[in-house]
Amino acid sequence: MTHIHNGADGFAATALDGFCDVHAHLVQRIRSGVMRATATPDGKVAVVIGGGSGHYPAFAGYVGPGLADAAVAGDVFASPSAKAVYDVCKRADRGGGVLLMFGNYAGDVLNFNIAAERLRREGIDTRIVAITDDIASAREPARRRGIAGDLLVLKLAAAAAEAGQPLDEVARIARHANDRTRSFGVAFGGCTLPGAEAPLFSVPAGHMALGLGIHGEPGIDEVAILRAGDLATLLVGRLLDDMPAGAGTHVAAVLNGLGGTKQEELFVLWTSVAAGLRNAGLESIRPEVGEFITSLDMEGCSLSLTWLDDTLEPLWTAPCESAALTRGPTIPTTPAPRVEEAADQAAAWAPSSPASRSAGRAVAEAMSLLAATLDGAEAELGRIDARAGDGDHGRGMACGSAAGARAARDAATGGAGAGDVLTAAADAWAHRAGGTSGALWGLGLQSAGRAIGNQGDPSAVDVAHAARTALDAVMRLGGARPGDKTLVDALLPFVETLERESANGATLARAWHAAVQVATTAADRTADLLPRIGRARPLAARSKGHPDAGAVSLALCARTILKMMEHENV
């Protein structure tokens, strides 16, 4: 359990503040992450990594000479927002382009890609490599998630960037390294989010979970705990069974502790892992044993192997210096100028009509009600999400809606129209919540805001059109379809009903009431579905019989707005 904190909401940011203070010779704090405190030459490829917090030393612990130029930090187990990724990349860019690397999780893929598109529009050449090393998460390599293999791929690509290689070559090496990296892990006990009283999952006494995830996802199977020698045989055997084509005999090996397993235990295990590798004819080059990609206080470990070749081996042994990994001679550096963060400027709202400003105040009131409702539902939504996901949905929805409510209030107070109030809430929600749900709610609210505009009092038909615009954006960029067991399964019937009822002349409240009923039923029926995308997909069977947290929260939000409409006789 995570005992030391000043409140769950500020845990990740406060931990990052402390980390940067301790390691000020290597890193400096910037908004949404950290970057090197040492200067890098103009024209160097900027290697930017990131993901949710709770995995220390990933990701901030790998910023430094020979490794990453910067790291983006989301909340605990939640991907950083697209704005956060964009802001950090803008700081890190030195004119040589940007390579973005992260674990292959839906929220990270969505947010990092949105940020990359914006960077490219501004003329910054940006490449993306989503790391896919976890063989337990999918048969198809492209659908696998990233776990401790993140470190290996980062080290190899970053060494190439440090040597002055151009972006094309650095990106090629990153993809090549990812193709040759495999990981498999086990867990003896679950992890507990800061402020929570129970772990996200548990393992029966005397058993271990196979194929764990690093966001609190439970394993894909449970077996009796093995002795060290037998556990090593299991780990090595699983990786050898999935050996990449053309693999050689030299490997980079990382035996990784997940946060609650002692270093001495890992050393005991390594003796048998090393013997297993030798017996398979493999030579381990500069192996690493310790905590490299953790999951808060999870008990367990993972083994990662990268099959090296003539290109990768010298990159693996190349010098580097960071808070968590240092090897070889010190790379000469000079201090970089300290980053001065500009104060946020007051927003300039588009011209709006009195009716739209009045509607904007109603939107702000609705956002406040949503925030209160989602704060009260945080634990339950997290419990639902933890059935097959990582349990962060409740936290993300509570934090995102609270930020959205503050932004909406400020916009409405500042005289913004309904459209601008919605888009202000969207940006704040997405940035604070992070993760897949934060990105999708940000996209949906932003699209709805643009559709509503800032002139006139929106009619029921206008609201239905805005809801359709939001749905289209979520499906286009999020990739979900009906039956995938996501919020789309509740949002689609909600929108269709809202359109039909409003087109038939129903008032907004009556149309919304009918749509809420349909959406609530649809959310409940997601219990019968198996997830086909996202973090829950590898553990699909575990979610059978339980509704999707995203669909449930969407229906809950719709019901909350209905209460406001009925009270005000909209």
XYZ file of C-alpha atoms in Angstrom:
570
model
C 0.000 0.000 0.000
C 1.160 3.557 -0.738
C 1.209 5.115 2.720
C 3.115 8.379 2.198
C 1.212 11.083 0.347
C -0.497 14.439 0.873
C -3.629 13.345 -0.928
C -4.106 11.118 -3.916
C -4.725 13.948 -6.404
C -1.301 15.510 -6.035
C 0.758 12.363 -5.570
C 2.306 12.152 -9.049
C 3.137 15.855 -9.344
C 4.607 16.060 -5.853
C 6.736 12.955 -6.422
C 8.060 14.510 -9.622
C 8.897 17.739 -7.773
C 10.897 15.803 -5.208
C 12.682 13.748 -7.855
C 13.780 16.861 -9.730
C 15.019 18.521 -6.548
C 17.168 15.524 -5.650
C 18.558 15.078 -9.171
C 18.844 18.729 -10.166
C 22.240 18.118 -11.788
C 20.552 15.833 -14.327
C 16.980 17.060 -14.783
C 14.866 20.162 -14.479
C 11.156 20.346 -13.852
C 8.986 21.636 -16.643
C 5.243 21.750 -17.000
C 3.926 18.199 -17.507
C 7.291 16.466 -17.099
C 11.060 16.807 -16.909
C 13.893 17.543 -19.329
C 17.657 17.432 -19.206
C 19.435 19.958 -17.037
C 22.433 19.598 -19.347
C 22.789 21.230 -22.742
C 22.270 19.285 -25.966
C 23.637 20.409 -29.332
C 21.513 22.017 -32.012
C 20.394 19.468 -34.593
C 20.331 16.533 -32.179
C 17.294 14.249 -32.363
C 15.185 14.817 -29.256
C 14.191 11.504 -27.700
C 11.029 12.000 -25.640
C 9.498 9.217 -23.580
C 6.519 9.120 -21.280
C 3.420 7.565 -19.864
C 1.566 7.375 -16.598
C 3.200 7.842 -13.218
C 3.556 5.034 -10.698
C 6.309 3.232 -12.634
C 9.458 4.862 -11.238
C 12.179 4.965 -12.407
C 10.174 5.051 -15.619
C 10.003 7.504 -17.108
C 11.710 10.515 -15.550
C 14.521 8.373 -14.180
C 15.816 7.798 -17.717
C 16.343 11.435 -18.671
C 19.996 12.326 -19.054
C 23.031 12.118 -21.346
C 22.923 9.001 -23.494
C 19.255 8.430 -22.709
C 16.101 10.534 -23.087
C 16.057 14.275 -23.592
C 12.730 14.655 -21.812
C 9.898 12.672 -20.243
C 6.179 13.427 -20.134
C 4.392 12.392 -16.942
C 0.711 11.587 -16.646
C -1.177 10.901 -13.445
C -0.819 7.526 -11.759
C -1.392 4.819 -14.405
C -2.918 7.406 -16.786
C -1.332 8.558 -20.008
C -0.356 12.215 -20.256
C -2.635 14.433 -22.294
C -1.890 15.380 -25.884
C -1.255 18.960 -24.741
C 1.264 17.729 -22.163
C 3.123 15.694 -24.788
C 3.113 18.625 -27.198
C 4.398 21.087 -24.586
C 7.284 18.830 -23.518
C 8.297 18.093 -27.121
C 8.349 21.788 -27.953
C 10.760 22.311 -25.068
C 12.970 19.379 -26.066
C 13.202 20.032 -29.816
C 16.659 21.095 -31.021
C 15.920 21.179 -34.722
C 16.758 17.547 -35.435
C 13.223 16.246 -35.055
C 11.539 14.347 -32.249
C 11.276 10.623 -31.575
C 8.384 9.756 -29.278
C 8.488 6.392 -27.478
C 5.971 4.903 -25.060
C 4.295 1.646 -24.127
C 1.591 0.480 -26.520
C -1.514 1.425 -24.513
C -4.652 2.932 -26.005
C -4.479 6.217 -24.091
C -0.801 6.736 -24.860
C -1.272 5.873 -28.528
C -4.150 8.335 -28.832
C -2.552 11.233 -26.964
C 0.959 10.880 -28.387
C -0.432 10.664 -31.933
C -2.598 13.752 -31.470
C 0.474 15.632 -30.182
C 2.610 14.338 -33.067
C 0.096 15.597 -35.631
C 0.199 19.052 -34.093
C 4.014 19.070 -34.021
C 4.178 18.051 -37.677
C 1.746 20.813 -38.640
C 4.202 23.242 -37.062
C 7.114 21.858 -39.070
C 8.697 19.636 -36.405
C 9.483 16.219 -37.917
C 8.092 13.740 -35.388
C 8.247 9.955 -35.381
C 6.474 7.518 -33.092
C 7.488 4.094 -31.825
C 4.987 2.313 -29.564
C 6.854 -0.411 -27.673
C 5.254 -3.864 -27.894
C 7.403 -6.306 -25.905
C 4.872 -8.104 -23.661
C 4.269 -11.509 -25.243
C 1.460 -12.330 -22.792
C -0.778 -9.534 -24.005
C -1.463 -10.644 -27.592
C -0.410 -13.099 -30.273
C 0.028 -10.366 -32.862
C 3.192 -8.366 -32.072
C 1.622 -5.061 -33.150
C -1.151 -5.412 -30.540
C 1.121 -6.209 -27.605
C 1.577 -3.757 -24.766
C 4.859 -2.329 -23.533
C 6.316 -3.282 -20.171
C 9.980 -3.471 -19.094
C 11.130 -3.702 -22.702
C 10.599 0.069 -22.722
C 14.028 0.442 -21.114
C 15.851 -1.654 -23.695
C 14.330 0.040 -26.720
C 14.899 3.475 -25.190
C 18.544 2.751 -24.387
C 19.312 1.559 -27.898
C 17.540 4.377 -29.738
C 18.798 7.080 -27.394
C 22.409 5.955 -27.815
C 22.026 6.379 -31.564
C 20.600 9.877 -31.065
C 23.423 10.775 -28.679
C 25.933 9.695 -31.323
C 24.446 12.241 -33.711
C 22.500 9.884 -35.969
C 19.699 11.559 -37.985
C 16.036 11.052 -37.181
C 15.446 8.483 -39.931
C 18.177 6.243 -38.537
C 17.261 6.743 -34.878
C 13.641 5.824 -35.632
C 14.769 2.798 -37.679
C 16.926 1.559 -34.795
C 14.056 2.034 -32.344
C 11.722 -0.043 -34.528
C 14.423 -2.664 -35.078
C 15.104 -2.902 -31.340
C 11.399 -3.182 -30.590
C 11.042 -6.012 -33.124
C 13.803 -7.939 -31.321
C 12.579 -7.391 -27.733
C 10.416 -9.779 -25.706
C 9.154 -9.672 -22.098
C 7.153 -11.899 -19.771
C 6.272 -11.317 -16.111
C 4.609 -12.736 -13.014
C 2.951 -11.121 -9.999
C 2.607 -12.403 -6.446
C 0.339 -9.578 -5.299
C -1.509 -6.543 -6.665
C -0.714 -2.846 -6.307
C -2.687 -0.194 -4.450
C -3.299 3.306 -5.777
C -2.399 6.225 -3.486
C -5.308 6.873 -1.158
C -6.996 3.541 -1.929
C -7.629 0.973 0.780
C -7.447 -2.167 -1.340
C -5.260 -3.384 -4.217
C -6.491 -3.250 -7.797
C -6.348 -7.042 -7.916
C -5.297 -9.852 -5.612
C -3.629 -13.201 -6.105
C -4.708 -16.227 -4.056
C -2.296 -17.173 -1.286
C 0.472 -19.449 -2.516
C -0.162 -18.549 -6.167
C 1.235 -16.164 -8.753
C -0.370 -14.466 -11.729
C 1.192 -15.021 -15.145
C 1.387 -12.260 -17.745
C 0.784 -9.237 -15.540
C 0.404 -5.670 -16.740
C 2.155 -2.673 -15.213
C -1.030 -0.644 -14.662
C -2.548 -2.984 -12.131
C -3.989 -5.325 -14.750
C -4.243 -8.842 -13.337
C -2.475 -11.719 -15.052
C -3.891 -14.018 -17.694
C -3.582 -17.131 -15.527
C -2.777 -18.196 -11.970
C -0.488 -21.051 -10.917
C 1.164 -22.182 -7.694
C 4.291 -20.190 -6.794
C 7.413 -21.878 -8.172
C 10.862 -22.184 -6.678
C 13.423 -19.809 -8.164
C 14.888 -22.375 -10.535
C 11.502 -23.382 -11.900
C 10.396 -19.759 -12.196
C 13.516 -18.973 -14.209
C 12.790 -21.924 -16.488
C 9.267 -20.574 -17.016
C 10.410 -17.031 -17.814
C 13.281 -18.011 -20.091
C 11.199 -20.690 -21.808
C 8.330 -18.327 -22.618
C 10.725 -15.841 -24.219
C 12.634 -18.471 -26.187
C 9.349 -19.802 -27.547
C 8.720 -16.346 -29.035
C 12.249 -15.689 -30.253
C 12.399 -13.189 -33.167
C 13.383 -14.374 -36.623
C 17.088 -14.166 -37.330
C 17.985 -13.965 -33.646
C 21.648 -14.331 -32.764
C 23.323 -15.575 -29.603
C 23.958 -12.260 -27.819
C 21.136 -10.793 -25.729
C 20.570 -7.766 -23.554
C 18.738 -8.999 -20.469
C 16.751 -7.038 -17.881
C 15.351 -8.794 -14.814
C 12.912 -6.251 -13.482
C 11.286 -5.928 -10.069
C 7.788 -4.477 -10.015
C 8.070 -2.415 -6.830
C 7.396 -4.843 -3.996
C 10.012 -7.546 -4.599
C 13.361 -7.292 -2.847
C 16.590 -6.928 -4.779
C 18.000 -10.001 -3.055
C 15.131 -12.082 -4.422
C 15.904 -10.866 -7.912
C 19.574 -11.800 -7.519
C 18.546 -15.287 -6.411
C 16.343 -15.576 -9.473
C 19.063 -14.215 -11.762
C 21.424 -17.085 -10.976
C 18.917 -19.499 -12.493
C 17.973 -17.142 -15.344
C 21.631 -16.779 -16.295
C 22.070 -20.551 -16.253
C 18.976 -20.971 -18.422
C 20.273 -18.481 -20.957
C 23.667 -20.193 -21.091
C 22.054 -23.588 -21.517
C 20.139 -22.147 -24.479
C 23.396 -21.014 -26.061
C 22.832 -17.328 -25.304
C 25.389 -14.878 -23.924
C 23.994 -12.047 -21.808
C 25.723 -8.726 -22.512
C 25.773 -6.255 -19.603
C 22.660 -7.645 -17.859
C 20.616 -5.406 -15.579
C 18.859 -6.617 -12.412
C 16.739 -4.259 -10.316
C 13.684 -2.022 -10.465
C 13.370 -0.394 -13.892
C 9.642 -0.343 -14.774
C 7.560 -0.742 -11.625
C 3.872 -0.756 -10.743
C 3.730 1.092 -7.407
C 3.978 -1.633 -4.740
C 3.209 -4.667 -6.910
C 5.014 -7.828 -5.884
C 6.478 -9.599 -8.886
C 9.051 -9.479 -11.625
C 9.524 -9.672 -15.374
C 12.283 -10.814 -17.689
C 13.059 -8.920 -20.893
C 15.447 -9.941 -23.648
C 16.611 -8.054 -26.723
C 18.454 -10.153 -29.276
C 21.443 -7.995 -30.215
C 23.230 -7.710 -33.541
C 26.256 -5.787 -34.771
C 24.269 -2.543 -34.804
C 22.503 -2.896 -31.458
C 25.241 -4.313 -29.236
C 27.518 -1.224 -29.182
C 24.454 0.944 -28.532
C 23.495 -1.232 -25.557
C 26.959 -0.855 -23.999
C 27.352 2.854 -24.865
C 27.804 5.323 -21.978
C 24.813 6.963 -20.359
C 23.995 8.823 -17.159
C 20.642 9.220 -15.473
C 19.118 8.918 -12.023
C 18.306 5.249 -12.630
C 20.864 3.959 -15.129
C 24.523 4.925 -15.528
C 27.214 3.051 -17.362
C 30.595 3.693 -18.987
C 32.662 6.878 -18.840
C 30.935 10.144 -18.019
C 29.642 11.985 -21.070
C 31.002 15.577 -20.988
C 28.196 18.087 -20.488
C 27.543 21.710 -19.654
C 24.547 23.053 -17.743
C 21.550 24.074 -19.823
C 19.729 27.351 -19.207
C 16.946 26.950 -16.689
C 13.512 26.793 -18.247
C 11.304 29.733 -17.417
C 7.652 28.757 -17.656
C 5.467 31.528 -19.019
C 2.408 32.348 -16.970
C -0.886 31.268 -18.474
C -2.495 34.123 -20.357
C -6.132 34.986 -19.989
C -8.192 33.432 -22.751
C -9.701 35.654 -25.430
C -13.248 34.490 -26.052
C -14.971 34.722 -29.393
C -17.834 37.216 -29.770
C -21.035 35.702 -28.407
C -24.706 36.552 -28.112
C -26.441 37.159 -24.758
C -28.436 33.951 -25.270
C -25.253 31.951 -25.858
C -23.587 33.452 -22.781
C -26.634 32.453 -20.745
C -26.367 28.937 -22.177
C -22.660 29.003 -21.321
C -23.498 29.629 -17.684
C -25.845 26.630 -17.790
C -23.050 24.519 -19.280
C -20.758 25.591 -16.438
C -23.415 24.620 -13.896
C -23.796 21.245 -15.594
C -20.037 20.684 -15.491
C -20.038 21.396 -11.753
C -22.791 18.835 -11.228
C -20.848 16.280 -13.286
C -17.735 16.872 -11.208
C -19.630 16.315 -7.959
C -21.284 13.163 -9.283
C -18.069 11.666 -10.635
C -16.196 12.477 -7.451
C -18.757 10.433 -5.544
C -18.583 7.606 -8.098
C -14.780 7.422 -8.281
C -14.378 4.267 -6.186
C -17.168 2.360 -7.933
C -15.978 3.269 -11.423
C -12.462 2.232 -10.453
C -13.771 -1.085 -9.139
C -15.589 -1.782 -12.406
C -12.543 -0.807 -14.461
C -10.243 -3.064 -12.427
C -12.154 -6.177 -13.518
C -9.985 -6.343 -16.626
C -8.325 -2.942 -16.873
C -6.074 -0.939 -14.610
C -8.647 0.596 -12.278
C -7.813 4.223 -13.119
C -11.077 5.168 -14.825
C -12.739 6.517 -11.691
C -9.709 8.628 -10.805
C -9.411 9.967 -14.338
C -13.095 10.872 -14.596
C -13.109 12.578 -11.183
C -9.948 14.589 -11.849
C -10.872 15.439 -15.423
C -14.396 16.596 -14.634
C -13.167 18.706 -11.702
C -10.678 20.475 -13.967
C -13.348 20.841 -16.643
C -15.759 22.364 -14.141
C -13.192 24.962 -13.040
C -12.356 25.880 -16.627
C -16.039 26.106 -17.574
C -16.779 28.347 -14.592
C -13.881 30.658 -15.447
C -14.946 30.823 -19.102
C -18.580 31.519 -18.255
C -17.588 34.157 -15.701
C -15.350 35.741 -18.328
C -18.275 36.145 -20.725
C -17.695 33.172 -23.047
C -20.487 31.728 -25.150
C -21.711 28.148 -24.807
C -19.314 26.797 -27.437
C -16.252 28.344 -25.843
C -17.324 27.192 -22.382
C -17.527 23.632 -23.677
C -14.152 23.780 -25.450
C -12.492 25.302 -22.366
C -13.883 22.444 -20.275
C -12.742 19.965 -22.932
C -9.129 21.131 -22.903
C -8.926 21.123 -19.117
C -10.653 17.737 -18.802
C -8.334 16.054 -21.301
C -5.199 17.607 -19.811
C -5.998 16.736 -16.192
C -7.503 13.300 -16.709
C -5.004 11.962 -19.228
C -5.522 8.374 -20.338
C -7.910 7.117 -22.959
C -11.033 8.422 -21.273
C -9.533 11.881 -20.813
C -8.567 12.080 -24.473
C -11.975 10.847 -25.646
C -13.983 13.145 -23.375
C -11.764 16.024 -24.445
C -12.336 15.204 -28.115
C -16.064 14.803 -27.643
C -16.627 17.980 -25.656
C -14.388 20.007 -27.953
C -16.230 18.768 -31.041
C -19.578 19.470 -29.411
C -18.450 22.963 -28.475
C -17.423 23.791 -32.021
C -20.790 22.520 -33.280
C -22.769 24.553 -30.724
C -20.916 27.803 -31.409
C -21.381 31.067 -29.563
C -24.523 32.541 -31.109
C -28.078 31.910 -29.971
C -29.713 29.562 -27.483
C -29.074 25.955 -28.648
C -32.262 24.058 -29.501
C -32.860 20.344 -28.971
C -31.919 19.777 -32.635
C -28.720 21.806 -32.158
C -27.769 19.747 -29.115
C -28.454 16.504 -30.977
C -26.247 17.690 -33.840
C -23.464 18.559 -31.380
C -23.774 15.116 -29.789
C -23.499 13.487 -33.235
C -20.384 15.562 -33.978
C -18.853 14.410 -30.696
C -19.665 10.774 -31.447
C -18.102 10.982 -34.903
C -14.869 12.433 -33.489
C -14.641 9.812 -30.765
C -15.167 6.950 -33.198
C -12.819 8.376 -35.842
C -9.851 9.110 -33.604
C -10.487 6.596 -30.826
C -11.065 3.715 -33.222
C -13.868 2.085 -31.209
C -16.925 0.598 -32.876
C -20.227 -0.713 -31.485
C -19.629 -4.038 -29.758
C -16.028 -3.258 -28.738
C -17.160 -2.772 -25.115
C -16.363 0.923 -24.767
C -18.263 4.129 -24.102
C -19.321 4.064 -27.768
C -21.752 1.266 -26.910
C -23.679 3.739 -24.733
C -22.949 6.934 -26.670
C -24.174 5.702 -30.063
C -27.719 4.753 -28.945
C -27.847 7.916 -26.834
C -27.097 10.082 -29.876
C -29.435 8.189 -32.187
C -32.313 8.532 -29.715
C -31.576 12.217 -29.107
C -31.606 12.846 -32.854
C -34.835 10.961 -33.438
C -36.744 12.529 -30.546
C -35.599 16.085 -31.258
C -36.403 15.704 -34.969
C -39.928 14.666 -33.952
C -40.391 17.923 -32.027
C -39.612 16.830 -28.476
C -38.248 19.393 -26.050
C -34.602 19.018 -25.063
C -35.540 17.583 -21.662
C -37.936 15.004 -23.169
C -35.463 14.003 -25.888
C -32.668 13.776 -23.335
C -34.860 11.670 -21.016
C -35.497 9.115 -23.750
C -31.822 9.063 -24.721
C -30.751 8.535 -21.091
C -32.983 5.501 -20.727
C -31.551 3.907 -23.859
C -27.957 4.721 -22.906
C -28.353 3.316 -19.400
C -29.736 0.055 -20.748
C -26.970 -0.128 -23.343
C -24.308 0.465 -20.684
C -25.721 -2.368 -18.574
C -25.709 -4.666 -21.593
C -21.972 -4.193 -22.114
C -21.643 -6.828 -19.389
C -22.434 -9.374 -22.097
C -19.642 -8.147 -24.381
C -15.950 -8.972 -24.578
C -13.536 -6.043 -25.077
C -11.840 -5.916 -28.471
C -9.581 -2.885 -27.982
C -7.731 -1.152 -25.136
C -6.066 -2.466 -21.997
C -8.947 -4.787 -21.134
C -8.614 -6.770 -24.375
C -5.821 -9.126 -23.199
C -7.982 -10.030 -20.175
C -11.270 -10.160 -22.047
C -12.631 -13.231 -20.284
C -12.333 -11.525 -16.898
C -14.652 -8.719 -17.995
C -17.471 -11.058 -19.054
C -20.458 -10.409 -16.833
C -19.270 -6.934 -15.849
C -20.207 -3.699 -17.650
C -17.656 -1.392 -19.251
C -16.603 1.444 -16.960
C -16.557 3.984 -19.798
C -20.095 3.146 -20.864
C -21.309 3.193 -17.261
C -19.761 6.599 -16.572
C -21.175 8.077 -19.758
C -24.688 6.950 -18.822
C -24.149 8.307 -15.307
C -23.149 11.692 -16.723
C -26.204 11.759 -18.980
C -28.479 11.006 -16.010
C -26.868 13.795 -13.995
C -27.546 16.342 -16.739
C -31.139 15.091 -16.991
C -31.732 15.886 -13.306
C -30.578 19.436 -13.925
C -32.842 19.763 -16.971
C -35.861 18.450 -15.105
C -35.207 20.762 -12.176
C -34.970 23.778 -14.462
C -37.777 22.646 -16.812
C -35.585 22.901 -19.911
